[in-house]
PDB file of C-alpha atoms in Angstrom:
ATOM      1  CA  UNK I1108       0.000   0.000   0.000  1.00 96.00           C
ATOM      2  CA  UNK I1109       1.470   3.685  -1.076  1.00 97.00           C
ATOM      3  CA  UNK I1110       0.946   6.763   0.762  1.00 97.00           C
ATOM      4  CA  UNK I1111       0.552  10.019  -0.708  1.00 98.00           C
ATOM      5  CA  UNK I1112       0.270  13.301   1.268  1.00 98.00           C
ATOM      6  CA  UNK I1113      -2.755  15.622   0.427  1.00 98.00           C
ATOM      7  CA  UNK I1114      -3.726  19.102   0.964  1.00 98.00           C
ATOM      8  CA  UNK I1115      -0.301  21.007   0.797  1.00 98.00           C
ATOM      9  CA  UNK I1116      -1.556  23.838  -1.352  1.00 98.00           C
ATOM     10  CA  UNK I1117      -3.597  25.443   1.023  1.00 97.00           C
ATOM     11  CA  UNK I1118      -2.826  27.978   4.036  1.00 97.00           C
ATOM     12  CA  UNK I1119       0.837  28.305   5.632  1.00 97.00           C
ATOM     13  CA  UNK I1120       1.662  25.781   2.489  1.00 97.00           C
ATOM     14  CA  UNK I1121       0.992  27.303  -0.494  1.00 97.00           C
ATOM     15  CA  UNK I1122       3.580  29.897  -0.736  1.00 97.00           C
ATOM     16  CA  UNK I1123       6.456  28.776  -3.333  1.00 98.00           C
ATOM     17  CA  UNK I1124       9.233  28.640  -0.367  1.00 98.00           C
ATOM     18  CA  UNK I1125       6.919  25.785   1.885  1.00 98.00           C
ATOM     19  CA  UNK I1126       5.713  24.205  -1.174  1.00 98.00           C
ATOM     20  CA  UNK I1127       9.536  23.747  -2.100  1.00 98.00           C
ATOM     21  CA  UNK I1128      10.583  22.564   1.178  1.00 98.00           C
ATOM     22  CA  UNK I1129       7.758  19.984   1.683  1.00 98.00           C
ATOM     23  CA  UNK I1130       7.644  19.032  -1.999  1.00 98.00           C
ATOM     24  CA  UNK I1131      11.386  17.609  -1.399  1.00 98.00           C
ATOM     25  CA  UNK I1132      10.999  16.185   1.418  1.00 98.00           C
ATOM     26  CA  UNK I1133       7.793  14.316   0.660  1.00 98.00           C
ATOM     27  CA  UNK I1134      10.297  12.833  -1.666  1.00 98.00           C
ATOM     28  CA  UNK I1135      12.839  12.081   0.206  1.00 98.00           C
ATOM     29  CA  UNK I1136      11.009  10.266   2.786  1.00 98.00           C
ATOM     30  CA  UNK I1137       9.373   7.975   0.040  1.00 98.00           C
ATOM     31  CA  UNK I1138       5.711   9.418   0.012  1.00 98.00           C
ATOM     32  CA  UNK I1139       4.447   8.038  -3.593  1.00 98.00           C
ATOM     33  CA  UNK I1140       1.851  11.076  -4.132  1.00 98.00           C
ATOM     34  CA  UNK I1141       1.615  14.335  -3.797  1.00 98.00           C
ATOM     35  CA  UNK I1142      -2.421  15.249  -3.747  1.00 98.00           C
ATOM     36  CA  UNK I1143      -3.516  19.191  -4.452  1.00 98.00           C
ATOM     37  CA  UNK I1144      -7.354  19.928  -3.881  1.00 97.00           C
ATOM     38  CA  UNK I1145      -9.438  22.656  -5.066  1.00 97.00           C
ATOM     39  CA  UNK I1146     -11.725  25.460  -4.538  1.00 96.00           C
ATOM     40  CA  UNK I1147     -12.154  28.196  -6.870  1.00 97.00           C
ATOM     41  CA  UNK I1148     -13.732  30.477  -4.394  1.00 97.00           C
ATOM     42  CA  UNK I1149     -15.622  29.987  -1.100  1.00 96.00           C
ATOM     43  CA  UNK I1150     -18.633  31.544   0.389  1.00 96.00           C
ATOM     44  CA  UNK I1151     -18.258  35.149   1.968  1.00 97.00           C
ATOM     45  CA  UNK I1152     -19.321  34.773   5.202  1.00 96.00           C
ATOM     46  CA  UNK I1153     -18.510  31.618   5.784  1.00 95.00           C
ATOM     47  CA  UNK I1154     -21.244  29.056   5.964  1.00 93.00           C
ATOM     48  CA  UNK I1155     -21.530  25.897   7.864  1.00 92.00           C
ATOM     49  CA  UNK I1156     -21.090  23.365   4.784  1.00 91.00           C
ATOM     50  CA  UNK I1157     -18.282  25.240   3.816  1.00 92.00           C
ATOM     51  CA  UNK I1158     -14.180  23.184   4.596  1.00 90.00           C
ATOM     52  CA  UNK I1159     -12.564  26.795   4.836  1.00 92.00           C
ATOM     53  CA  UNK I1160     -12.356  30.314   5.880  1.00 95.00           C
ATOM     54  CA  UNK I1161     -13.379  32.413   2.533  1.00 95.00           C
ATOM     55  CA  UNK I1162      -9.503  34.014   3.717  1.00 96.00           C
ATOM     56  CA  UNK I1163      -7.626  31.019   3.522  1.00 96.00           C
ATOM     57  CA  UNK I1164      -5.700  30.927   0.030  1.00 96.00           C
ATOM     58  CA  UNK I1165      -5.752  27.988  -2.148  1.00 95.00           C
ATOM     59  CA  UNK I1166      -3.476  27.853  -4.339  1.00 98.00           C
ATOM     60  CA  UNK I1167      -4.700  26.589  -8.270  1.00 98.00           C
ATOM     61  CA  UNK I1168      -4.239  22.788  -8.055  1.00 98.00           C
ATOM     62  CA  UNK I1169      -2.833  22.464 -12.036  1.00 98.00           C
ATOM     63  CA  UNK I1170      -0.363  25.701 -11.390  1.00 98.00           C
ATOM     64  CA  UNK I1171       0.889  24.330  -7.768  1.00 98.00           C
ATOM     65  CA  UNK I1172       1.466  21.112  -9.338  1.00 98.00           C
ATOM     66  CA  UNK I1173       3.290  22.016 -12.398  1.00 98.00           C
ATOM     67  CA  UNK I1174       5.647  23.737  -9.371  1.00 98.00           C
ATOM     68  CA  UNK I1175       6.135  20.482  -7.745  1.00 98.00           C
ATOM     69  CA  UNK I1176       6.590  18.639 -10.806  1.00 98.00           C
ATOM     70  CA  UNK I1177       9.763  21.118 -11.687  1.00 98.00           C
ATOM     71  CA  UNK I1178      11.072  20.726  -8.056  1.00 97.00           C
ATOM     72  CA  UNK I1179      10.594  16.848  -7.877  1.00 98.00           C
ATOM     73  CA  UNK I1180      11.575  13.478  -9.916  1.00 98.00           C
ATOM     74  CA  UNK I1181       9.488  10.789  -8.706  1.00 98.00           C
ATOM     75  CA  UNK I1182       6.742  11.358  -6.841  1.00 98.00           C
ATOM     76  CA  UNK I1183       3.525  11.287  -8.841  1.00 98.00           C
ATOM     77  CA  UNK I1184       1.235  14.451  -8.851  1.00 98.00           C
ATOM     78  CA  UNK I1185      -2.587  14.008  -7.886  1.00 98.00           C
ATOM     79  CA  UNK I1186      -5.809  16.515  -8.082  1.00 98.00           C
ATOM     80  CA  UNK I1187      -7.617  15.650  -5.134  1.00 97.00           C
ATOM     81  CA  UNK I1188      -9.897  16.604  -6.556  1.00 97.00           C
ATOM     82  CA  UNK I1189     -10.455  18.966  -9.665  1.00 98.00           C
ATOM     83  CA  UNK I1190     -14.506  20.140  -9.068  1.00 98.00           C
ATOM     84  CA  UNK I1191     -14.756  19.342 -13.017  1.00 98.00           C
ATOM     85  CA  UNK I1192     -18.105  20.388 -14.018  1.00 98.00           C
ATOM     86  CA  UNK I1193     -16.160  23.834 -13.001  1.00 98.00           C
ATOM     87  CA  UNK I1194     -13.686  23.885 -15.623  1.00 98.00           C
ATOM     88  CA  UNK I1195     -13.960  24.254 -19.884  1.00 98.00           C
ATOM     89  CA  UNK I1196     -12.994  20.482 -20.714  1.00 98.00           C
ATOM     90  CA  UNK I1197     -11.414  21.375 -23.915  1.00 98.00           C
ATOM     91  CA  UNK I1198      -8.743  23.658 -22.028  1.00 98.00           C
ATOM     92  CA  UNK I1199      -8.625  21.142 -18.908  1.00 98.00           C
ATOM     93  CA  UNK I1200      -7.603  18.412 -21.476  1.00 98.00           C
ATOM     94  CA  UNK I1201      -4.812  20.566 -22.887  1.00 98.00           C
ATOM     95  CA  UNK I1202      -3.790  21.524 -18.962  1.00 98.00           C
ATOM     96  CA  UNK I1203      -3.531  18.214 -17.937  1.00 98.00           C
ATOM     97  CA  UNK I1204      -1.621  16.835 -20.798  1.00 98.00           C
ATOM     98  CA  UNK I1205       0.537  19.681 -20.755  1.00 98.00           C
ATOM     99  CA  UNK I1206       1.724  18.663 -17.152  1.00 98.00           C
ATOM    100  CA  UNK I1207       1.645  14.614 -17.895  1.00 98.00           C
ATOM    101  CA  UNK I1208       4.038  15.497 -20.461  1.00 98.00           C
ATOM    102  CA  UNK I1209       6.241  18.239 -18.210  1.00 98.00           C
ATOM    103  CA  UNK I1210       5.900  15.989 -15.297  1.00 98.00           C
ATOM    104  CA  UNK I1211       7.154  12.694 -16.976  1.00 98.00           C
ATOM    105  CA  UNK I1212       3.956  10.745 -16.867  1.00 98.00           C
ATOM    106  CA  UNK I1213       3.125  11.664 -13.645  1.00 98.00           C
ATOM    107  CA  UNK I1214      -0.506  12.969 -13.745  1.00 98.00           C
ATOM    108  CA  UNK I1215      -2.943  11.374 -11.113  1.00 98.00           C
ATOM    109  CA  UNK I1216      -6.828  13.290 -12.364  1.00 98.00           C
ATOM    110  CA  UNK I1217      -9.190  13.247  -9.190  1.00 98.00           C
ATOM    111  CA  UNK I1218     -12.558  15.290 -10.124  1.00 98.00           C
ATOM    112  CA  UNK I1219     -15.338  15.368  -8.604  1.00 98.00           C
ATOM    113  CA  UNK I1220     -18.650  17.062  -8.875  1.00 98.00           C
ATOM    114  CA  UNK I1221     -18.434  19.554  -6.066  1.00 97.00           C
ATOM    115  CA  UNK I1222     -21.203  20.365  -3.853  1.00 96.00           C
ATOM    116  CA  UNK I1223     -21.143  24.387  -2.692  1.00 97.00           C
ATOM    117  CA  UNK I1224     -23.667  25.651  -4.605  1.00 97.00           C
ATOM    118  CA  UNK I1225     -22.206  29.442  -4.768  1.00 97.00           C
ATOM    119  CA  UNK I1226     -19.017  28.079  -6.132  1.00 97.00           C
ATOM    120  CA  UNK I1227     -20.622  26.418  -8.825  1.00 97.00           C
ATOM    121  CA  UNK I1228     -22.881  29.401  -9.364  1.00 97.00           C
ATOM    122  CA  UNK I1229     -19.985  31.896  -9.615  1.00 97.00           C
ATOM    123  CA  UNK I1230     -18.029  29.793 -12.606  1.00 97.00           C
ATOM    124  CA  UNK I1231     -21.678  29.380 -14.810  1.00 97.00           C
ATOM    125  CA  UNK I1232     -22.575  26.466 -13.113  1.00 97.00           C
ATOM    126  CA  UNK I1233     -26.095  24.784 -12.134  1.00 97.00           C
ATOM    127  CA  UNK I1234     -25.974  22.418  -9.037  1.00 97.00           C
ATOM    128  CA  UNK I1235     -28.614  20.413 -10.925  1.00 97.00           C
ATOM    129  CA  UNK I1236     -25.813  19.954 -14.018  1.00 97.00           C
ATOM    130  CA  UNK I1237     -23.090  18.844 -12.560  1.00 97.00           C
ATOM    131  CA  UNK I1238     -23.179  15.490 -12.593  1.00 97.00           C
ATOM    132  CA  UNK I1239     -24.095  15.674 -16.452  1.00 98.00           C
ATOM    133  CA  UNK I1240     -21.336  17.855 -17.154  1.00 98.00           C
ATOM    134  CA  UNK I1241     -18.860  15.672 -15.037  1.00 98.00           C
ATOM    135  CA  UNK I1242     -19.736  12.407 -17.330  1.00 98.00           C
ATOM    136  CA  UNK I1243     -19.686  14.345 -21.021  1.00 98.00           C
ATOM    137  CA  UNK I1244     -16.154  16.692 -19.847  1.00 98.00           C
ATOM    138  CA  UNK I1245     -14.750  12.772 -19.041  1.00 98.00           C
ATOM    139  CA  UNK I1246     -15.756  11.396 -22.123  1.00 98.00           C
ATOM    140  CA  UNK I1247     -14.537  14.595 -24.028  1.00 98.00           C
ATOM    141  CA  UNK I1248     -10.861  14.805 -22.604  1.00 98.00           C
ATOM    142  CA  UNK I1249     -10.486  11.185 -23.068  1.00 98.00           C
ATOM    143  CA  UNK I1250     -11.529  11.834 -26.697  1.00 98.00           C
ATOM    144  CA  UNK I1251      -8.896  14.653 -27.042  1.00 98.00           C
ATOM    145  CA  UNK I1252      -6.609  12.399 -25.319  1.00 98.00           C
ATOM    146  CA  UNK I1253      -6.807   9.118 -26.772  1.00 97.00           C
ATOM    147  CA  UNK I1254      -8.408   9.260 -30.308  1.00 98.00           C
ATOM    148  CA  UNK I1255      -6.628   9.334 -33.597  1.00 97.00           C
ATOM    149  CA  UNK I1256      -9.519  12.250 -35.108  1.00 98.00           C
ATOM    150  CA  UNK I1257     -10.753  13.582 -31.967  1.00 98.00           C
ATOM    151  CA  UNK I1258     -14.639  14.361 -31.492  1.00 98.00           C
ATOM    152  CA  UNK I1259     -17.640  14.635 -28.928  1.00 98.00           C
ATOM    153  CA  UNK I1260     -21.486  15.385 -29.282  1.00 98.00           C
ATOM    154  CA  UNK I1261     -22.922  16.322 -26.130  1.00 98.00           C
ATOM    155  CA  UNK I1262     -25.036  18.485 -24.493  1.00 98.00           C
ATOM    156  CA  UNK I1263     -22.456  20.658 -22.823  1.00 98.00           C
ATOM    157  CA  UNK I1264     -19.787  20.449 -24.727  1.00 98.00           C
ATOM    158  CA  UNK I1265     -19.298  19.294 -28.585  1.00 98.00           C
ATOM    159  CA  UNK I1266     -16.251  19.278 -31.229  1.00 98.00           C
ATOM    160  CA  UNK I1267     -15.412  18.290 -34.393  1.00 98.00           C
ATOM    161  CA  UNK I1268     -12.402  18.667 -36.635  1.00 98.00           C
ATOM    162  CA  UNK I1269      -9.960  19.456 -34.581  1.00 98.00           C
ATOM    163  CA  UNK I1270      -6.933  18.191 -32.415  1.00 98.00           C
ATOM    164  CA  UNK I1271      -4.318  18.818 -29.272  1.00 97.00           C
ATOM    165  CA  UNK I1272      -0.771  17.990 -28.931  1.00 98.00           C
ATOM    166  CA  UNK I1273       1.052  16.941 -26.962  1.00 98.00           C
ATOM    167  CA  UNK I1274      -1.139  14.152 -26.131  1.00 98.00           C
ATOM    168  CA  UNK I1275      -0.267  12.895 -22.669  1.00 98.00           C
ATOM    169  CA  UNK I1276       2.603  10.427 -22.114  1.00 97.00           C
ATOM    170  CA  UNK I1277       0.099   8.099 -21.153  1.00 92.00           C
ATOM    171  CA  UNK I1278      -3.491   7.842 -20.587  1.00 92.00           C
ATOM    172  CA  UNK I1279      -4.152   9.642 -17.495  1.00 93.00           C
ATOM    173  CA  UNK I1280      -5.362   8.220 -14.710  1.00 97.00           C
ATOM    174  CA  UNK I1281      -8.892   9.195 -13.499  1.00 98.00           C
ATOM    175  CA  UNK I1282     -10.289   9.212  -9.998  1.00 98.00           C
ATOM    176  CA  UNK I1283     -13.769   9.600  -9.272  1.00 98.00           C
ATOM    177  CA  UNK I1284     -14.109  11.049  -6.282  1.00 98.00           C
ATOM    178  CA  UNK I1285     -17.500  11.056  -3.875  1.00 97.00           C
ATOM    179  CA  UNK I1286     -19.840   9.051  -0.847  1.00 97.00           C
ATOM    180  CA  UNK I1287     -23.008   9.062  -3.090  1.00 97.00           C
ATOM    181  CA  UNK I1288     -24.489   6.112  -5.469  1.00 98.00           C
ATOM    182  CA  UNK I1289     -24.120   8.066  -8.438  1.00 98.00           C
ATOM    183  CA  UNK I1290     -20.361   8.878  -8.042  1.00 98.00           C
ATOM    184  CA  UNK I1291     -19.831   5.183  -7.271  1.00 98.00           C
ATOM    185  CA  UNK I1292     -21.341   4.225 -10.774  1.00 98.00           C
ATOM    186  CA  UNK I1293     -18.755   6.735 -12.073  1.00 98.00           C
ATOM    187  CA  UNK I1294     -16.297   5.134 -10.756  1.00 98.00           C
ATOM    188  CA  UNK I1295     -16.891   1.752 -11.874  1.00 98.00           C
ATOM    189  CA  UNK I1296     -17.890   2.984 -15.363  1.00 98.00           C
ATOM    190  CA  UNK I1297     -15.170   5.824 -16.168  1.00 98.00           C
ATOM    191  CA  UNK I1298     -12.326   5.783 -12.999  1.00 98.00           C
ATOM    192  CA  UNK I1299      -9.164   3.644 -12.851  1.00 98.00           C
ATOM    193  CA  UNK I1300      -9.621   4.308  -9.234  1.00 98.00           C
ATOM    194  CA  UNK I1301     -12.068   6.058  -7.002  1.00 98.00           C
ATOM    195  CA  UNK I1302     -10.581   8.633  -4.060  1.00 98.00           C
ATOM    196  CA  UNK I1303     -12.950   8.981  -0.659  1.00 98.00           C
ATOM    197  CA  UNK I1304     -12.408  10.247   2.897  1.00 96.00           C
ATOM    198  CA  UNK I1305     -14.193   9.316   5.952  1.00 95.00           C
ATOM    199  CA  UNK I1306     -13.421   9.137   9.763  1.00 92.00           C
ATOM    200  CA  UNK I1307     -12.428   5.395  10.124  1.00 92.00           C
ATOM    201  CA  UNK I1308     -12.262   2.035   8.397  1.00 94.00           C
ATOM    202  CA  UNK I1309     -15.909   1.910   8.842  1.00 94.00           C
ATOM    203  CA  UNK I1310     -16.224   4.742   6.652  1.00 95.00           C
ATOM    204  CA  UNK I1311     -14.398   2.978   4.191  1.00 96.00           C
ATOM    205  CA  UNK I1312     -16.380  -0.433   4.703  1.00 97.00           C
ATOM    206  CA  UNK I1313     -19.591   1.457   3.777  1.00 97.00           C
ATOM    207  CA  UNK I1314     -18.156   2.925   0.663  1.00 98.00           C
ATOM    208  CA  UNK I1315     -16.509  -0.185  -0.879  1.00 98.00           C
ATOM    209  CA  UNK I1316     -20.184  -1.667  -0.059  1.00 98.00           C
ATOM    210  CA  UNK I1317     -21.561   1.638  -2.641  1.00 98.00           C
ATOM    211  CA  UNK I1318     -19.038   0.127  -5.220  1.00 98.00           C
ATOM    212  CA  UNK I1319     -19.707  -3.098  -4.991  1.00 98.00           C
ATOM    213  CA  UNK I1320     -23.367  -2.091  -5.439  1.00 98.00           C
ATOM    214  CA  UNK I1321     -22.647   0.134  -8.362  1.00 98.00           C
ATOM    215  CA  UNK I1322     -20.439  -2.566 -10.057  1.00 98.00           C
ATOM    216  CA  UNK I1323     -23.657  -4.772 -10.481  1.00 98.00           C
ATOM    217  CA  UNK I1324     -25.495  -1.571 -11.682  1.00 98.00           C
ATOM    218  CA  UNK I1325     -22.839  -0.612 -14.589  1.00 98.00           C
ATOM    219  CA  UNK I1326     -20.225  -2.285 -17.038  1.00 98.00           C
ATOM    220  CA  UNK I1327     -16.706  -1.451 -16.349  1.00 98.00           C
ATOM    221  CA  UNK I1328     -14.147  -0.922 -19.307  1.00 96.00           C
ATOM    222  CA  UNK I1329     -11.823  -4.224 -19.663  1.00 95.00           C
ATOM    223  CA  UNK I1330      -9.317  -1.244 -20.729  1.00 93.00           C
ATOM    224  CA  UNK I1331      -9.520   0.409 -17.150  1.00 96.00           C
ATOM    225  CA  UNK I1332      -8.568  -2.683 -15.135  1.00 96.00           C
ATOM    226  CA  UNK I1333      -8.650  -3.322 -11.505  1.00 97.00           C
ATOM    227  CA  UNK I1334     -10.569  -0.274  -9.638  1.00 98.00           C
ATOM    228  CA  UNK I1335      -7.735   1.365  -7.706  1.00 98.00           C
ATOM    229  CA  UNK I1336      -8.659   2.557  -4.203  1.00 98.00           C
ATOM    230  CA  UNK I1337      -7.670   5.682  -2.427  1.00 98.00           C
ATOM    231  CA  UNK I1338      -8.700   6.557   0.983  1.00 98.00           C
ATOM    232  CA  UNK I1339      -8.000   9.552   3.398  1.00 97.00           C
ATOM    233  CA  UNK I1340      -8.761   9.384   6.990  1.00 95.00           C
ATOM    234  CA  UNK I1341      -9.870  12.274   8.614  1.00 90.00           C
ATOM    235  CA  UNK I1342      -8.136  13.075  10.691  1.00 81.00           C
ATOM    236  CA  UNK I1343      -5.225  11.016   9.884  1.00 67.00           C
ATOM    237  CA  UNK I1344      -5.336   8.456  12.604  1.00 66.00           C
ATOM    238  CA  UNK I1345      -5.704   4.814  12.787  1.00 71.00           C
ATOM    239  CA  UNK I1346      -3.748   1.400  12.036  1.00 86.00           C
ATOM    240  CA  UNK I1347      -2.021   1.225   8.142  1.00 90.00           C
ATOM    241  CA  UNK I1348      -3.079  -2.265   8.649  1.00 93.00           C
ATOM    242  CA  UNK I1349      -6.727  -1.994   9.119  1.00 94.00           C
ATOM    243  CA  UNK I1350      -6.985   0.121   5.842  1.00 95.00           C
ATOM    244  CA  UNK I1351      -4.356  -2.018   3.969  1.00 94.00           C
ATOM    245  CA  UNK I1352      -6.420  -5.329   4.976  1.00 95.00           C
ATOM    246  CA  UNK I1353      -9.500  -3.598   3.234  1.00 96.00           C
ATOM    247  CA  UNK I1354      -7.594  -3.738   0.119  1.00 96.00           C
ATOM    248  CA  UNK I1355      -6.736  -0.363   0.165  1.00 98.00           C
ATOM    249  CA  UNK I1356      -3.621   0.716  -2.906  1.00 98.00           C
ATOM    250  CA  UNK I1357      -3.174   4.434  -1.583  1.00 98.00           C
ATOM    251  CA  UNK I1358      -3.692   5.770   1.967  1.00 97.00           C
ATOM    252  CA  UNK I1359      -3.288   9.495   2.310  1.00 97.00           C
ATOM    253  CA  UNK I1360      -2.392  11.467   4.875  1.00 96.00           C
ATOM    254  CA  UNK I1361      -3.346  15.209   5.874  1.00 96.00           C
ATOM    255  CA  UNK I1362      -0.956  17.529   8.321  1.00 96.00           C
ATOM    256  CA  UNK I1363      -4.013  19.564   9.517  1.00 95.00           C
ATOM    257  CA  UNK I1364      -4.524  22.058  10.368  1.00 95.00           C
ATOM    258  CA  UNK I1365      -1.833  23.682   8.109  1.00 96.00           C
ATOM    259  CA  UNK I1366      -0.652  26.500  10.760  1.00 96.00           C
ATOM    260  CA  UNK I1367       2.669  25.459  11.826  1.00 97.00           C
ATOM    261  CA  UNK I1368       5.291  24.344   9.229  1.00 97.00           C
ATOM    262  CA  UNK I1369       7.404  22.533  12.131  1.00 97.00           C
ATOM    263  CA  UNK I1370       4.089  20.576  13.066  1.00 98.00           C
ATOM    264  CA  UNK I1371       3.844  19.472   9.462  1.00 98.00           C
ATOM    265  CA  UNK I1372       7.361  18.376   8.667  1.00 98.00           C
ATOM    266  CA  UNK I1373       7.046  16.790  12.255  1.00 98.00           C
ATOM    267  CA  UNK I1374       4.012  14.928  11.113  1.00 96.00           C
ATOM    268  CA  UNK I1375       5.323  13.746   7.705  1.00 97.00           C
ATOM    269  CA  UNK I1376       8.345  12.433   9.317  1.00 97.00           C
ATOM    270  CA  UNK I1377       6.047  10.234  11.311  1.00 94.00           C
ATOM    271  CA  UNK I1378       3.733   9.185   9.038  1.00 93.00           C
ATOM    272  CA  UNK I1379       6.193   8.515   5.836  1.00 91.00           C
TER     273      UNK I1379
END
């Protein structure tokens, strides 16, 4: 089982000297993954759905990456996740094969369909769209990706007659991200892996129950193989062995609350 650190573009972390220093030494101390998450913008006040303070920076998940890819070598570079029904597909495509190609092959895609409803509001979004526009901007990048003449007919999005190079090293790697039914069909129908959080491995027992479920509801690619697993506890506590026994490929780990950089090289030291 790897483990990947998450959340390090956020708060004391984000500025280019921290995000140097921990980038390295996430290396060093033989972390496999380096996860960036996302929000665009938060509500102003802050509400009580809402992870953050509306003052807390958050630095661009694609940009910070592309600086860790340029300070790094090995370890591979995960969205954790990318709200996609957010973002233009066509230009996301381009983005992320841009840094699969800077990177080495080292692109790790977590979207997910996001759930603040004045986020997705302030980028053109409808909450009631979002898990249409996740599916077609999937099926559209892996078009642009992946097909000799790319094209896509959808109701969001639509091209024809056209192409993007560089095409990424290799096909990147998409994790679906998401607790609910619907994101475990995803999953199983368009993820080489699916990325969840939760409090415990009980948390993790009920969603591997939601994909078993959703793998009787929908046919999985032969081309996407085994359904890789990615789990964050929250907080980070609890035996490796419990998850690991669950069948668990990539435990992450998160050095809240992201206030102190002692505390967090501290806690990556312990938890490499």
């Amino acid at each position: 089982m790897e483990t990947g650190v998450f959340g390090l573009n956020a708060k004391v972390t984000h500025t280019p000297a921290e995000t140097a220093r921990f980038a390295r030494l996430a290396e060093e101390l033989g972390y496999g993954s380096w996860w960036a998450g996302e929000h665009v913008v938060l509500p102003s006040p802050r509400t009580p759905d809402t992870p953050a303070d509306p003052a807390d920076p958050f630095a661009d998940p694609l940009v910070h990456l592309s600086y860790v890819a340029a300070l790094t070598e090995r370890i591979e570079l995960g969205t954790g996740i990318i709200i996609l029904p957010q973002r233009q597909p066509v230009v996301l495509a381009k983005q992320v094969a841009s840094l699969d190609v800077l990177s080495g092959g080292r692109v790790l895609l977590g979207v997910g369909v996001g759930y603040l409803e004045p986020e997705l509001n302030a980028t053109g979004v409808q909450l009631s769209e979002r898990g249409g526009r996740t599916d077609e901007y999937l099926d559209a990048m892996r078009s642009l990706w992946l097909d000799e003449y790319p094209a896509f007919t959808g109701k969001y999005v639509s091209f024809a007659g056209v192409d993007a190079h560089p095409r990424p090293v290799r096909e990147p790697r998409i994790f679906v991200g998401g607790h609910s039914p619907a994101a475990f069909r995803r999953a199983v129908s368009r993820g080489h892996g699916w990325i969840g959080n939760g409090e415990s491995p009980r948390d993790l027992e009920k969603s591997l129950a939601g994909l078993e479920k959703a793998a009787s509801e929908v046919d999985r690619p032969e081309r996407l193989g085994k359904l890789e697993i990615t789990f964050m506890p929250m907080p980070s506590a609890g035996r490796k062995q419990d998850y690991e026994g669950l069948g668990v490929d990539r435990l992450l780990v998160y050095p809240l609350p992201l206030e102190d950089p002692a505390e967090i090289a501290a806690f990556l030291e312990r938890h490499a």
